[in-house]
Short mmCIF file of C-alpha atoms in Angstrom, two decimals:
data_model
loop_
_atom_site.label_atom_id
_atom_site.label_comp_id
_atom_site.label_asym_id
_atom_site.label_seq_id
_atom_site.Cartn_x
_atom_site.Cartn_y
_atom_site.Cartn_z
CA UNK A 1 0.00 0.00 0.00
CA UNK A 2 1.34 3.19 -0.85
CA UNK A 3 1.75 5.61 1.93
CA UNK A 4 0.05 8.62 2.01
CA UNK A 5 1.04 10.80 5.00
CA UNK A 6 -2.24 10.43 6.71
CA UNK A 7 -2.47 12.37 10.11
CA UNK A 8 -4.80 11.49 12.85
CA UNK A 9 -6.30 12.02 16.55
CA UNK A 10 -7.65 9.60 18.81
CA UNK A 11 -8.80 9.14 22.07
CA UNK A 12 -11.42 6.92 24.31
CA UNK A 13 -14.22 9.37 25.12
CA UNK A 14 -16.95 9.85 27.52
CA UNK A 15 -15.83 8.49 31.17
CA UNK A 16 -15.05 5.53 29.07
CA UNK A 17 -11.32 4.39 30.73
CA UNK A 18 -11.17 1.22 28.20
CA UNK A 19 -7.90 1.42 25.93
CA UNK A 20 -7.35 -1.75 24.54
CA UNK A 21 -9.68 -1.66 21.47
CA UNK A 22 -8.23 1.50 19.87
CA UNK A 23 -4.19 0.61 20.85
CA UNK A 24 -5.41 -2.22 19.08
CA UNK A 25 -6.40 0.34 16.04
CA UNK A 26 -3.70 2.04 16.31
CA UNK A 27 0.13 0.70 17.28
CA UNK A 28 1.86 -1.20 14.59
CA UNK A 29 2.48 -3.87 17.04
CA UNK A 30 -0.95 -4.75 16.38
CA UNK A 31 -1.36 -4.87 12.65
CA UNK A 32 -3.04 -0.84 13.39
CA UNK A 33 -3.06 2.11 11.20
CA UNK A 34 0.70 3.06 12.08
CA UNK A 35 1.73 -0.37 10.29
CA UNK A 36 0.24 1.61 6.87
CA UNK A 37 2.07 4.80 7.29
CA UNK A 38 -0.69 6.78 9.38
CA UNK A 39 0.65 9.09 12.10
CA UNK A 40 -1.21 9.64 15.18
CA UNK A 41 -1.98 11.21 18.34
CA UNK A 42 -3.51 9.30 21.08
CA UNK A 43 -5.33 11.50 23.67
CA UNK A 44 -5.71 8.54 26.05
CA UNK A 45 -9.19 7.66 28.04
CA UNK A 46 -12.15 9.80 29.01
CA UNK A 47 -11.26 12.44 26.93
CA UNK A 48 -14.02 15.23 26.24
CA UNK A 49 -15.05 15.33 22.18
CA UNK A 50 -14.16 18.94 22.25
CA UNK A 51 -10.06 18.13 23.35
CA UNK A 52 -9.59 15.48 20.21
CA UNK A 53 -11.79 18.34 17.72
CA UNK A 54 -9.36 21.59 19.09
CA UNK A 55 -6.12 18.35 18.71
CA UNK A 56 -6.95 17.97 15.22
CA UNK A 57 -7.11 20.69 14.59
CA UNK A 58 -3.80 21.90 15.89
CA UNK A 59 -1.56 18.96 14.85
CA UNK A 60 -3.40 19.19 11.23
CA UNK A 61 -4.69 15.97 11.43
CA UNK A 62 -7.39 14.61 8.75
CA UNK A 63 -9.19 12.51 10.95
CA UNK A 64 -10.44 12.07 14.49
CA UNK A 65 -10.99 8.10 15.84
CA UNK A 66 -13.17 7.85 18.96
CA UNK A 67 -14.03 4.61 20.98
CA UNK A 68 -16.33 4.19 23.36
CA UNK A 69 -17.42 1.12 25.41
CA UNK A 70 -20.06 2.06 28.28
CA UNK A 71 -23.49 2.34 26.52
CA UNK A 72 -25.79 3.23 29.27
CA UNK A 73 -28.60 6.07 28.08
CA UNK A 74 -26.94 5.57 24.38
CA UNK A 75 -23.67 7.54 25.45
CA UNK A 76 -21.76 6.34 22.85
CA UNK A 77 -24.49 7.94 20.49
CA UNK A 78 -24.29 11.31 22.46
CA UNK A 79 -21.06 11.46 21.80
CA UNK A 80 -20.99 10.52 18.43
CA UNK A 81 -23.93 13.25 17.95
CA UNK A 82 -21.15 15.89 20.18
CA UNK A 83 -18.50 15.09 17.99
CA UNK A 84 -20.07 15.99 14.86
CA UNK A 85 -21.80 19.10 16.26
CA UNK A 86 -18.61 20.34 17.64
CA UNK A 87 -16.95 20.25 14.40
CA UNK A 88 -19.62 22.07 12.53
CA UNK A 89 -19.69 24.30 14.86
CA UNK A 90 -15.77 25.28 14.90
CA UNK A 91 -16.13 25.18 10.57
CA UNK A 92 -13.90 21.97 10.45
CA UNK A 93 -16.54 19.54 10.07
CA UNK A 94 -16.30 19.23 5.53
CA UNK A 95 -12.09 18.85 6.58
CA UNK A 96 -12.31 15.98 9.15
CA UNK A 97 -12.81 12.49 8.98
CA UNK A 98 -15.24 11.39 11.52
CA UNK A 99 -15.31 7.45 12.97
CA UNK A 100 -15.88 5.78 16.08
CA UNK A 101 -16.05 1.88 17.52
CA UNK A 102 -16.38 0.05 20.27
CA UNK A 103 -18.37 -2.90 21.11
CA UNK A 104 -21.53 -1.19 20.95
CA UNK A 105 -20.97 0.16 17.39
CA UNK A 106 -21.75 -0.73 14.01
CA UNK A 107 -21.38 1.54 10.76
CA UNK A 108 -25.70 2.28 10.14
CA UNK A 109 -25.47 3.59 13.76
CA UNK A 110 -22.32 6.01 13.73
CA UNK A 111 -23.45 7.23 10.39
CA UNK A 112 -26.94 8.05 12.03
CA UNK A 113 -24.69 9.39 14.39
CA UNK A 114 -23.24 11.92 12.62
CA UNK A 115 -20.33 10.12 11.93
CA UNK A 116 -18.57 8.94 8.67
CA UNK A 117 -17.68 5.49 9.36
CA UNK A 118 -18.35 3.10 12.54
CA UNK A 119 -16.54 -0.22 13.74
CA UNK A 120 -17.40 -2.98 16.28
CA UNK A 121 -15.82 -5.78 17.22
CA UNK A 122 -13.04 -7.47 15.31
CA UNK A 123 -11.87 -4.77 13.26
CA UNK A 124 -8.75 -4.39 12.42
CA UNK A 125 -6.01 -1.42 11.62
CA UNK A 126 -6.46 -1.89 7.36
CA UNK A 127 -10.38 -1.51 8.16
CA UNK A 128 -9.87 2.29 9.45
CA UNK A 129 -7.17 3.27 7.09
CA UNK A 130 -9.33 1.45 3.70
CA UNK A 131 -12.25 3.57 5.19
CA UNK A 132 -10.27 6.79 5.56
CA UNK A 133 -8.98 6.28 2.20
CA UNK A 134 -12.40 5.35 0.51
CA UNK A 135 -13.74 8.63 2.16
CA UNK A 136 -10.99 10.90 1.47
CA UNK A 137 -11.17 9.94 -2.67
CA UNK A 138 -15.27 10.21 -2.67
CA UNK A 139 -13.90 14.10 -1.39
CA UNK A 140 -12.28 14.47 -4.51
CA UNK A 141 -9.23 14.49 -1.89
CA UNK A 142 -6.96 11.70 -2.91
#
């Protein structure tokens, strides 16, 4: 696969302190995103939606990942819903990349969601990055 310099942002969100599904995602040690050339900043656990929008946005990133586990009251759809919001309303929404998983996730719902892509369980690193990639061309921006 030929490497494209893609730049992202991730973080667990919520009060969500789960970690393994998006190291998983991401370290190369994994099979993750970094294994196809894809830089990235984790934020860690329980971070708000606003900290990884205001990240992206400073490191330049095309796309924010967000995971979320606990799925009382439909959190992980609030903060699917948040995410978006927050990037339309900082004008950065048309320039981001927007996907989320976690057990409690499936693409129909994140896209509901606000979101661009969604992953559950047994997804792998070349899953996010063919998605990214997939999304980025249908922008006319690959």
């Amino acid at each position: 696969m030929k490497k494209i310099g893609l730049k992202v942002v991730a973080g667990t969100v919520g009060e969500d302190e789960h970690s393994v599904g998006m190291r998983e995602i991401l370290d190369i040690k994994h099979g993750g995103i970094e294994k196809y050339g894809v830089k990235y900043h984790y934020l860690g656990t329980s971070v708000p939606v606003s900290k990884l929008v205001d990240a992206a946005v400073e490191t330049g990133a095309q796309a924010i990942l967000i995971s979320t586990i606990i799925s009382h009251n439909d959190v992980h759809r609030a903060e699917m819903k948040k995410l978006d919001e927050i990037c339309k309303e900082k004008g950065v929404r048309n320039k981001l990349i927007l996907i989320s998983g976690g057990t409690q996730v499936n693409r129909d719902m994140a896209r509901e969601s606000g979101m661009d892509d969604g992953f559950g369980r047994g997804t792998k690193g070349i899953h996010v990055v063919n998605s990214m990639i997939k999304i980025l061309r249908a922008r006319k921006i690959l």
